[in-house]
Tab-separated table of C-alpha atoms and ligand atoms in Angstrom:
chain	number	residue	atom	x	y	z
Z	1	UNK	CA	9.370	-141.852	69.329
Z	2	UNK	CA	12.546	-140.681	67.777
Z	3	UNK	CA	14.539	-137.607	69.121
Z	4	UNK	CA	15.391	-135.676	65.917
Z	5	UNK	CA	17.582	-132.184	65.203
Z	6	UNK	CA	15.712	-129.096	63.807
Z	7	UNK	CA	15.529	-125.604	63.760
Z	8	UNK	CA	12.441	-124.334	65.447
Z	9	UNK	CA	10.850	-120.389	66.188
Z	10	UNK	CA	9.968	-120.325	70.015
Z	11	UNK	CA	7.844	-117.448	69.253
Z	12	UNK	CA	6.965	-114.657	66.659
Z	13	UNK	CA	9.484	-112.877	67.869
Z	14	UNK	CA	12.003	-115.435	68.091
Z	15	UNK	CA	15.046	-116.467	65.860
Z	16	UNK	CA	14.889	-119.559	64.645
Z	17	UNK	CA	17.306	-121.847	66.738
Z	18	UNK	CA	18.425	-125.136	66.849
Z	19	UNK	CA	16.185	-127.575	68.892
Z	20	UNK	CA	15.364	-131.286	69.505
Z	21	UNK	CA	11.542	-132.397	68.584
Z	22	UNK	CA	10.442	-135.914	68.404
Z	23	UNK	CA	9.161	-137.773	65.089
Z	24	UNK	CA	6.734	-140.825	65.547
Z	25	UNK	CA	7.766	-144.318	64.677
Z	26	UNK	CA	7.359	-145.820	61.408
Z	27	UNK	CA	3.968	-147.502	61.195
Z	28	UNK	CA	2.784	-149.335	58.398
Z	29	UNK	CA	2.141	-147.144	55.626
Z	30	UNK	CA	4.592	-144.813	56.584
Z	31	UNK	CA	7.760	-143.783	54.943
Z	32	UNK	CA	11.031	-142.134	56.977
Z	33	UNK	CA	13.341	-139.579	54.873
Z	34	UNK	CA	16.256	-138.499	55.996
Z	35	UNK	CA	15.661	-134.792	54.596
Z	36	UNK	CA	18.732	-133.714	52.707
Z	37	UNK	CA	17.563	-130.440	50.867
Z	38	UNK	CA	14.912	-127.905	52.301
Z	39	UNK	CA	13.385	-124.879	49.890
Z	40	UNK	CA	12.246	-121.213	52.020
Z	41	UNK	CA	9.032	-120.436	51.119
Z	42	UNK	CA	7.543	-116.897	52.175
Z	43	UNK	CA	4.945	-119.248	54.202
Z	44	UNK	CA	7.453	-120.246	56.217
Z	45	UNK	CA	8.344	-116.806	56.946
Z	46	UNK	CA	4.925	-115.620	57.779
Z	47	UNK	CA	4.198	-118.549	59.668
Z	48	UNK	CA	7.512	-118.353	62.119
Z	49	UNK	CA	6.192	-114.634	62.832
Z	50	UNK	CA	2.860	-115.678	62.631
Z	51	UNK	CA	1.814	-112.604	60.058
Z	52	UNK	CA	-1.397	-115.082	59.277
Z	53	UNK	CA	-2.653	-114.960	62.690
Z	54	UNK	CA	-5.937	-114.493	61.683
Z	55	UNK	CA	-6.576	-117.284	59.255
Z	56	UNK	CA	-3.817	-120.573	61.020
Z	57	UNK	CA	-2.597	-119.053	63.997
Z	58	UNK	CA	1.480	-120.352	64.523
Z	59	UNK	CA	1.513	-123.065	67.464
Z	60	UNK	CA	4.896	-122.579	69.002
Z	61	UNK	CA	7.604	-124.023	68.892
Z	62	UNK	CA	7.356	-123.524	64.903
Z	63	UNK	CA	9.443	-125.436	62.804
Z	64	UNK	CA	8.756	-124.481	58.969
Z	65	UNK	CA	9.652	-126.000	55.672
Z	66	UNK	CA	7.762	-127.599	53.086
Z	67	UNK	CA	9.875	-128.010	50.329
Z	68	UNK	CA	11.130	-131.418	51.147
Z	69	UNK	CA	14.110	-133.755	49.471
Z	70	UNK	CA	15.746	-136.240	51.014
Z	71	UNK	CA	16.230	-140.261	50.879
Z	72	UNK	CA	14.202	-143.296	51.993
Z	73	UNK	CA	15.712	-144.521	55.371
Z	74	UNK	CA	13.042	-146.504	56.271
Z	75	UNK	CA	9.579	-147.998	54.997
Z	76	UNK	CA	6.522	-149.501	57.011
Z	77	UNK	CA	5.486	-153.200	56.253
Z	78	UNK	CA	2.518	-152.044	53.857
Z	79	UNK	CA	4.480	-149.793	52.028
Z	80	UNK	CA	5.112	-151.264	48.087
Z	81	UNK	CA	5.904	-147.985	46.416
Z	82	UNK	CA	8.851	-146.655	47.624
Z	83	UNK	CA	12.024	-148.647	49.738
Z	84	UNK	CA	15.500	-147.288	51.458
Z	85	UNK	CA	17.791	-145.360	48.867
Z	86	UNK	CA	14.985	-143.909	47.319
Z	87	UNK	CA	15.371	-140.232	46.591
Z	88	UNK	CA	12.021	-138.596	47.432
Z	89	UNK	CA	10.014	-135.187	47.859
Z	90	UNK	CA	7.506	-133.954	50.376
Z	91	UNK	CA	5.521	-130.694	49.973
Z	92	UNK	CA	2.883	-128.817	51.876
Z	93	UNK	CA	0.678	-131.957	52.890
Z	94	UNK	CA	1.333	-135.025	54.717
Z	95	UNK	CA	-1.914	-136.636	55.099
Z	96	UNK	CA	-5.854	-136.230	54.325
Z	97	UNK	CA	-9.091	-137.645	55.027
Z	98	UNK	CA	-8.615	-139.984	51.597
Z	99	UNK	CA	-12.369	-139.956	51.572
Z	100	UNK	CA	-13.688	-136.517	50.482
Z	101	UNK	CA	-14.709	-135.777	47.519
Z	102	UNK	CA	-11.885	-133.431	47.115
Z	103	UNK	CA	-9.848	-136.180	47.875
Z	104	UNK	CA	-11.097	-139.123	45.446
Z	105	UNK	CA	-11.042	-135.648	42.662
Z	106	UNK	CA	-6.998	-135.957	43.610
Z	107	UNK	CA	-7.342	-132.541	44.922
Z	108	UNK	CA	-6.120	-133.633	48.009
Z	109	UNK	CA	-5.017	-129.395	49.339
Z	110	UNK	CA	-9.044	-128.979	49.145
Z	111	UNK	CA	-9.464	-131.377	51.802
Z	112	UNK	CA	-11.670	-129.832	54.758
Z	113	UNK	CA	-8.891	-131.923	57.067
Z	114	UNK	CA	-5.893	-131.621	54.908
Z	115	UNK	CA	-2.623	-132.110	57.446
Z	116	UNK	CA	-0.202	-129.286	55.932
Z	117	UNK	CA	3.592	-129.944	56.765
Z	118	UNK	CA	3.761	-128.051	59.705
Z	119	UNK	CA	1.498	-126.152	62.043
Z	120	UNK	CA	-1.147	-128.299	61.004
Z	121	UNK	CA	-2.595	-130.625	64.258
Z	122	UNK	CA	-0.580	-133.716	64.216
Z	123	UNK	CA	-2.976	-136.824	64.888
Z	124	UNK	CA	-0.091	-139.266	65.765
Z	125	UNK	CA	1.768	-136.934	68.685
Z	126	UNK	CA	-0.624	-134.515	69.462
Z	127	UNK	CA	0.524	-131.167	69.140
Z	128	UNK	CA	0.973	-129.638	65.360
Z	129	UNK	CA	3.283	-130.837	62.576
Z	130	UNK	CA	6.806	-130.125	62.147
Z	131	UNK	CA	8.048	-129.240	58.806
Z	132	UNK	CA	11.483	-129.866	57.091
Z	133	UNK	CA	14.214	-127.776	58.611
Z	134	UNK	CA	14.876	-131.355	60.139
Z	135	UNK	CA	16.994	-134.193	59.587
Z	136	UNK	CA	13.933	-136.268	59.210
Z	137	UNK	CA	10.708	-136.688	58.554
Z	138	UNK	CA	7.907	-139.699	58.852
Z	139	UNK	CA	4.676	-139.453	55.907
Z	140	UNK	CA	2.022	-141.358	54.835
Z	141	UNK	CA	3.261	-143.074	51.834
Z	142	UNK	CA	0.454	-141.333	49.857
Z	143	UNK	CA	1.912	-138.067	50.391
Z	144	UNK	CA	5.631	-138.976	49.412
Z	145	UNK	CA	6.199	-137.690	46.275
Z	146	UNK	CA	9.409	-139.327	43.531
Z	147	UNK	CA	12.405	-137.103	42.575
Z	148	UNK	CA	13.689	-137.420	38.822
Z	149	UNK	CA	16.779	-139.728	39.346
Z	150	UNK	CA	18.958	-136.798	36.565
Z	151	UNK	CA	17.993	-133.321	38.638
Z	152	UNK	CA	19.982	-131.612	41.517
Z	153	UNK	CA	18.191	-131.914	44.763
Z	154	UNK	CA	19.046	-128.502	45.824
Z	155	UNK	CA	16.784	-127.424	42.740
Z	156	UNK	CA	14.687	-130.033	43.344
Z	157	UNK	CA	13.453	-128.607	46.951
Z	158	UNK	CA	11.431	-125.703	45.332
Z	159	UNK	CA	9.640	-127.577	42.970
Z	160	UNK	CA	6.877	-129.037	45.903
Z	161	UNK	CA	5.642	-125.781	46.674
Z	162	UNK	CA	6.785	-122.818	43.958
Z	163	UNK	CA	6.615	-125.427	41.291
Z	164	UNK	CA	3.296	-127.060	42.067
Z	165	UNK	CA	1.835	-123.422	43.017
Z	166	UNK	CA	2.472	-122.133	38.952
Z	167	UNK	CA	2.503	-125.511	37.180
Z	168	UNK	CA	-0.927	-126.299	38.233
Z	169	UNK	CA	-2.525	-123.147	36.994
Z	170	UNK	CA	-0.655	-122.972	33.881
Z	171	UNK	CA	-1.352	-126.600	33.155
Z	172	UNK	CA	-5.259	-126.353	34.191
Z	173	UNK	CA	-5.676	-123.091	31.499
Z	174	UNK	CA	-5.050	-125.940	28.687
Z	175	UNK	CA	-3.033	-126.203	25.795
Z	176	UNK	CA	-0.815	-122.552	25.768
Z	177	UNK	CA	1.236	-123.805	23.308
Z	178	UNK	CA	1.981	-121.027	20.332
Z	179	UNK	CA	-0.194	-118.769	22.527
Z	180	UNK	CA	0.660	-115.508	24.377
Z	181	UNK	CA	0.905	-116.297	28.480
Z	182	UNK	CA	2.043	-113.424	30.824
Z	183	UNK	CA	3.973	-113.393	33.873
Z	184	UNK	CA	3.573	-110.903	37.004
Z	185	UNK	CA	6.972	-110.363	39.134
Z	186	UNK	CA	9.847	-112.692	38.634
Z	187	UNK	CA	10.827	-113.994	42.073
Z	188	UNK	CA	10.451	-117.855	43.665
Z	189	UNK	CA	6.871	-118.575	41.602
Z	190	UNK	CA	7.111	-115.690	38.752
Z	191	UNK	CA	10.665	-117.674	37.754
Z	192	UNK	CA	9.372	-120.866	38.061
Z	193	UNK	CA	5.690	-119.989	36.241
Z	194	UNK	CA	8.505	-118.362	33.233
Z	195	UNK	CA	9.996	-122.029	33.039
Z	196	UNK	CA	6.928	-124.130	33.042
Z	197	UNK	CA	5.146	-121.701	30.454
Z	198	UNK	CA	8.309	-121.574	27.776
Z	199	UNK	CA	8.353	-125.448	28.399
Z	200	UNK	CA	4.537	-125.823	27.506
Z	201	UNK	CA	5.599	-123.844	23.954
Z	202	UNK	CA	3.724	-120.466	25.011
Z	203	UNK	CA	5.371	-117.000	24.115
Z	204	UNK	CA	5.949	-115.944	27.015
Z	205	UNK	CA	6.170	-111.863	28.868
Z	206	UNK	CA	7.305	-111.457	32.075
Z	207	UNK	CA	5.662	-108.604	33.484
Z	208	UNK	CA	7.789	-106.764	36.287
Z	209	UNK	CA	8.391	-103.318	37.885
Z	210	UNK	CA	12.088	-103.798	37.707
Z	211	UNK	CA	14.553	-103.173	34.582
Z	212	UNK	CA	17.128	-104.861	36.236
Z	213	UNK	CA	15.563	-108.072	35.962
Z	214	UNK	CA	14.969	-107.978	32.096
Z	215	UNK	CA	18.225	-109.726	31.220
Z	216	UNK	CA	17.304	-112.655	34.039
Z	217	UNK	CA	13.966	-112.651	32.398
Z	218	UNK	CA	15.232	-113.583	29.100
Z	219	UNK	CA	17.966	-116.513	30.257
Z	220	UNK	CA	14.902	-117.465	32.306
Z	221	UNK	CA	12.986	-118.730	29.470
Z	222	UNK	CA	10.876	-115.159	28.176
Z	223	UNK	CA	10.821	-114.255	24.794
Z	224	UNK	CA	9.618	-110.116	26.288
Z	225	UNK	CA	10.171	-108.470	28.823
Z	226	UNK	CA	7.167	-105.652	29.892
Z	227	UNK	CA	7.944	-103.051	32.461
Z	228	UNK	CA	4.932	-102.581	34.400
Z	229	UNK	CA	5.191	-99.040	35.055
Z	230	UNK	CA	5.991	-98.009	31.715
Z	231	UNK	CA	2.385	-97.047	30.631
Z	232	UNK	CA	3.335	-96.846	26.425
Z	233	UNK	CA	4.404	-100.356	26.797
Z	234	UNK	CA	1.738	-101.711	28.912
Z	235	UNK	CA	-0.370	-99.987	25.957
Z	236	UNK	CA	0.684	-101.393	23.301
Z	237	UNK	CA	0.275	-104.954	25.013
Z	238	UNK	CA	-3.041	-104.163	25.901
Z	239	UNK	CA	-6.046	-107.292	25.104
Z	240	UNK	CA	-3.595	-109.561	23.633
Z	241	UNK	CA	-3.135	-111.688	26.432
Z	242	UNK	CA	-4.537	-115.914	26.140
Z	243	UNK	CA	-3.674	-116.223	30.100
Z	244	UNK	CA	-1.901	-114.706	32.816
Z	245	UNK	CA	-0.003	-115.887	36.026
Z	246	UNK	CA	0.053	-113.069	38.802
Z	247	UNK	CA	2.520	-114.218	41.386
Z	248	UNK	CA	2.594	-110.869	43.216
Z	249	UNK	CA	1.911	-110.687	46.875
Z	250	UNK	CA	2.293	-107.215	47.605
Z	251	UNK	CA	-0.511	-104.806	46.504
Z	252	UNK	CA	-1.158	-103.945	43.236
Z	253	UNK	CA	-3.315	-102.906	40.582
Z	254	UNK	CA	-4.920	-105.746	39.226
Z	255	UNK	CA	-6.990	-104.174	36.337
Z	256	UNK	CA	-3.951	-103.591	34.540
Z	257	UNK	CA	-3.540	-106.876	34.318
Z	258	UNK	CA	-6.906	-107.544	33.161
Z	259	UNK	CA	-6.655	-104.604	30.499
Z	260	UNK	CA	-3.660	-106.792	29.547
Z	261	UNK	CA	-5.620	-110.252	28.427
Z	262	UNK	CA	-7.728	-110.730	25.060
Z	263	UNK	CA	-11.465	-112.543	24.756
Z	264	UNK	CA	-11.639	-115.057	27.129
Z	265	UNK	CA	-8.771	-114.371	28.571
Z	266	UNK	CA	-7.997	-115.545	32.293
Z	267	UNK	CA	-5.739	-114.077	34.969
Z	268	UNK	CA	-5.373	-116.450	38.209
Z	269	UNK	CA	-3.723	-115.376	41.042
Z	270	UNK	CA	-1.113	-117.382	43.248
Z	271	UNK	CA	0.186	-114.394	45.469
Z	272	UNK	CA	-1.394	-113.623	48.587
Z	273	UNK	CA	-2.012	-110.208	49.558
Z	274	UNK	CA	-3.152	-109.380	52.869
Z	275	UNK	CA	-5.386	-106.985	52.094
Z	276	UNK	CA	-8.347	-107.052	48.953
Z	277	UNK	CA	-7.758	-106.185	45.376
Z	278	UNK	CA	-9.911	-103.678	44.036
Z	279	UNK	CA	-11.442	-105.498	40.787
Z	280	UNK	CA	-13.472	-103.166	38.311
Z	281	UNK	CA	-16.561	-105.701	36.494
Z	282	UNK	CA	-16.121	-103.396	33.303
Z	283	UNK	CA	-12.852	-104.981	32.820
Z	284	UNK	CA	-14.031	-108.230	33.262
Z	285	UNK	CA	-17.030	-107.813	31.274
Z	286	UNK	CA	-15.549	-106.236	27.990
Z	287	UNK	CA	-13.957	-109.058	26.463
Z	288	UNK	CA	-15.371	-111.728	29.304
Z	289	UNK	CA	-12.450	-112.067	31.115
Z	290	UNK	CA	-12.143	-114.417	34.269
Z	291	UNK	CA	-9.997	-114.122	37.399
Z	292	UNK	CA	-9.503	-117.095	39.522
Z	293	UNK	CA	-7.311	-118.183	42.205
Z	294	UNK	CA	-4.915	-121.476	42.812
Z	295	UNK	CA	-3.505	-123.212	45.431
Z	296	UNK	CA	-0.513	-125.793	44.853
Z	297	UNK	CA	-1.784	-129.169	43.790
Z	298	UNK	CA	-3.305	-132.078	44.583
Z	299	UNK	CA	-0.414	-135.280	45.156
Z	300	UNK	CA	-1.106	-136.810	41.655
Z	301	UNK	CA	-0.414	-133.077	39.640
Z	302	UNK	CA	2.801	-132.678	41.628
Z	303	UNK	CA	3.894	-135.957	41.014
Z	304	UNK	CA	3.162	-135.331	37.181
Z	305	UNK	CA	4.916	-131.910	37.691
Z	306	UNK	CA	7.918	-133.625	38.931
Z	307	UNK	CA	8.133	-136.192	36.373
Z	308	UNK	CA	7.634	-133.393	33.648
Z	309	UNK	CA	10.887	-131.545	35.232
Z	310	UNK	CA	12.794	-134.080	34.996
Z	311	UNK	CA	11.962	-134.498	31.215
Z	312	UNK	CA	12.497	-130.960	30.416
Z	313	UNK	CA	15.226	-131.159	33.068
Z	314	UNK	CA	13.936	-128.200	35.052
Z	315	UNK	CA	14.981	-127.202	38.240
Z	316	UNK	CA	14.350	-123.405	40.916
Z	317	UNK	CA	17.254	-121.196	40.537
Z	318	UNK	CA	18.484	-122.282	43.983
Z	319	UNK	CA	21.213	-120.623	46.551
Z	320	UNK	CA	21.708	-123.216	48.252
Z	321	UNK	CA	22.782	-121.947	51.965
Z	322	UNK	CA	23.755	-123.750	55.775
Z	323	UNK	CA	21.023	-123.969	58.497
Z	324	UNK	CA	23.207	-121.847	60.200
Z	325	UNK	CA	22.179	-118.504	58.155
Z	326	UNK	CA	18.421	-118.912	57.689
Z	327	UNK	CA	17.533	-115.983	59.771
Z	328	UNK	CA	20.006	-114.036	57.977
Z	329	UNK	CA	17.967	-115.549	54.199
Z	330	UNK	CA	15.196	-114.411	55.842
Z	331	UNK	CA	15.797	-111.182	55.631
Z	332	UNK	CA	17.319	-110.980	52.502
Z	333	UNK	CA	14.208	-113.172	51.112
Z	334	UNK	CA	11.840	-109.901	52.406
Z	335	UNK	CA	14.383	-107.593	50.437
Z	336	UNK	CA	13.963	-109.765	47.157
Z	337	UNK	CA	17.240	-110.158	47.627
Z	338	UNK	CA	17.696	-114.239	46.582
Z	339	UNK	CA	18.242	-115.698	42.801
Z	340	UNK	CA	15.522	-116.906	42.850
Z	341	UNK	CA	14.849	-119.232	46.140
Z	342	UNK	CA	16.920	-120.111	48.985
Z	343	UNK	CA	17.529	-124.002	49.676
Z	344	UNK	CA	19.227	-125.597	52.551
Z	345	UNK	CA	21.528	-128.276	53.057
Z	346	UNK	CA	20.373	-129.908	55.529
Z	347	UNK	CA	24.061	-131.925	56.049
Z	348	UNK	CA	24.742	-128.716	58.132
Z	349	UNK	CA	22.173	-129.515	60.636
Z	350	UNK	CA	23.634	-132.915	61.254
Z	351	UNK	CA	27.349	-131.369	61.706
Z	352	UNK	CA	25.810	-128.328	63.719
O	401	ZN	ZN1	5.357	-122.695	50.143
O	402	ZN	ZN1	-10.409	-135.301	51.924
């Protein structure tokens, strides 16, 4: 076993700190990353204080992160794919079952044993996973994802878990090109979903409660900008909608939304609110309208999403931030108050 730096949660009420955990030794098909880049996602958050007791309770000591970048240090003897130098991603999952049929569908997140990056039982130490605020980190080789050689890493980071979470959606809906696609809330996914969708050739409309965000919107990649709350507006957008990506995990009024989308039309959720969204059928059934949920992506979808970045040479919005002030982004991440994801250098873990 390895002795490795990270910053861990001793409990829901703790800080995160800096700690020592251990990392297993590179076996065969394993590949060992010196992380250099780590996204915050709002999982981590609720994790650390474990807010989703009820559905993963948080094993303590916590350490979160699954919006991995680093470089090769290391491969096992079986390992072909990937060797030292290589610069690589890891996202939510490090390992499966292979065998499922959710697996051999390459929907590997559907897995009834999917390993996520942390919390998740750990089946080489015992105990649960330990995510990327680390120096390193030791995956199955089928789980290590390539990083475009021409993008910054920083921006990189976000792409394995707000990328994944609104390119697969958009990208399952079909061909959106020329057609109108909508956007709810512009913060780590809504920015992200407004980059993939302008890069698939949909008009796009960024739907958001905020006027101060319109100008964002528009260098983001939207060609409108709809504020939510202005009912005339929302009116005169109303059934003209092809698809719609509702990143919004605070509670909301979903049927708006669904006024909002033409025949056929589909709105697919990728925020989490904690408690249920009141749907009415009528709205659904006038026009025969679908709503539909999405988690990430399977391995071979964020591989594809990575290699489509780095054609369209799209990266997160990053601020990228020390180790040192991650409770501090924390807090500011609950506020809305990052442009438009926080990313760490991990370098500052080594020197800390
Ligand atoms: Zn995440
Ligand atoms: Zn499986």
């Amino acid at each position: 076993m390895k002795q490795t730096k990270a910053y861990s949660a001793a409990s829901a009420n703790s800080l995160l700190a800096m700690d020592t955990i251990e990392r297993r030794e590179t076996s065969a098909h394993d590949v060992q990353i010196e992380i250099l880049y780590c996204g915050i996602c709002h999982s981590d958050l609720h994790t650390v204080r474990n807010e989703w007791s009820e559905i993963m309770a948080t094993t303590y000591p916590c350490v979160p992160g699954h919006e991995i970048v680093g470089r090769v240090t290391e491969v096992g003897s079986s390992v072909t794919n990937f060797k030292a130098g290589d610069r690589v991603g890891v996202g939510c999952m490090v390992d499966s079952d292979h065998v499922c049929d959710n697996c051999q569908a390459d929907v590997e997140q559907f897995c009834p044993n999917v390993i996520f990056t942390y919390n998740s039982p750990d089946k080489h130490l015992g105990g649960v996973t330990y995510g990327g605020y680390s120096e390193s980190i030791i995956v199955d080789e089928k789980f290590v994802l390539r990083a475009p050689e021409n993008l910054d890493l920083a921006g990189v980071a976000p792409l394995l878990c707000a990328g994944i979470t609104t390119y697969s959606p958009i990208r399952r809906w079909g061909d959106i090109k020329g057609k109108k696609v909508g956007v709810v809330g512009l913060g780590g996914l809504g920015h992200m979903g407004v980059k993939f969708a302008r890069a698939f050739g949909a008009h796009v409309v960024v739907f958001t409660t905020s006027p101060g965000k319109k100008e964002d919107a528009l260098r983001l990649g939207a060609h409108e900008v709809i504020i939510s709350t202005d009912a005339d507006d929302m009116q005169k957008h109303a059934g003209t909608f092809h698809f719609i990506l509702d990143t919004i995990s605070a509670e909301h009024d979903i049927n708006a939304y669904i006024g909002m989308l033409g025949l056929d039309g589909n709105i697919t959720l990728v925020g989490a609110p904690d408690k249920p969204l009141p749907v009415s059928a009528f709205a659904l059934l006038f026009g025969r309208k679908s709503i539909s949920g999405s988690l990430i992506g399977g391995i071979r979808e964020t591989q594809e999403m990575l290699d489509f970045c780095g054609e369209h040479n799209i990266t997160a919005d990053v601020e990228v931030i020390p180790i040192q002030q991650v409770n501090e982004a924390y807090e500011r991440m609950v506020r809305s108050d990052v442009k438009y994801r926080f990313s760490i250098d991990m370098a500052t873990l080594k020197s800390a």
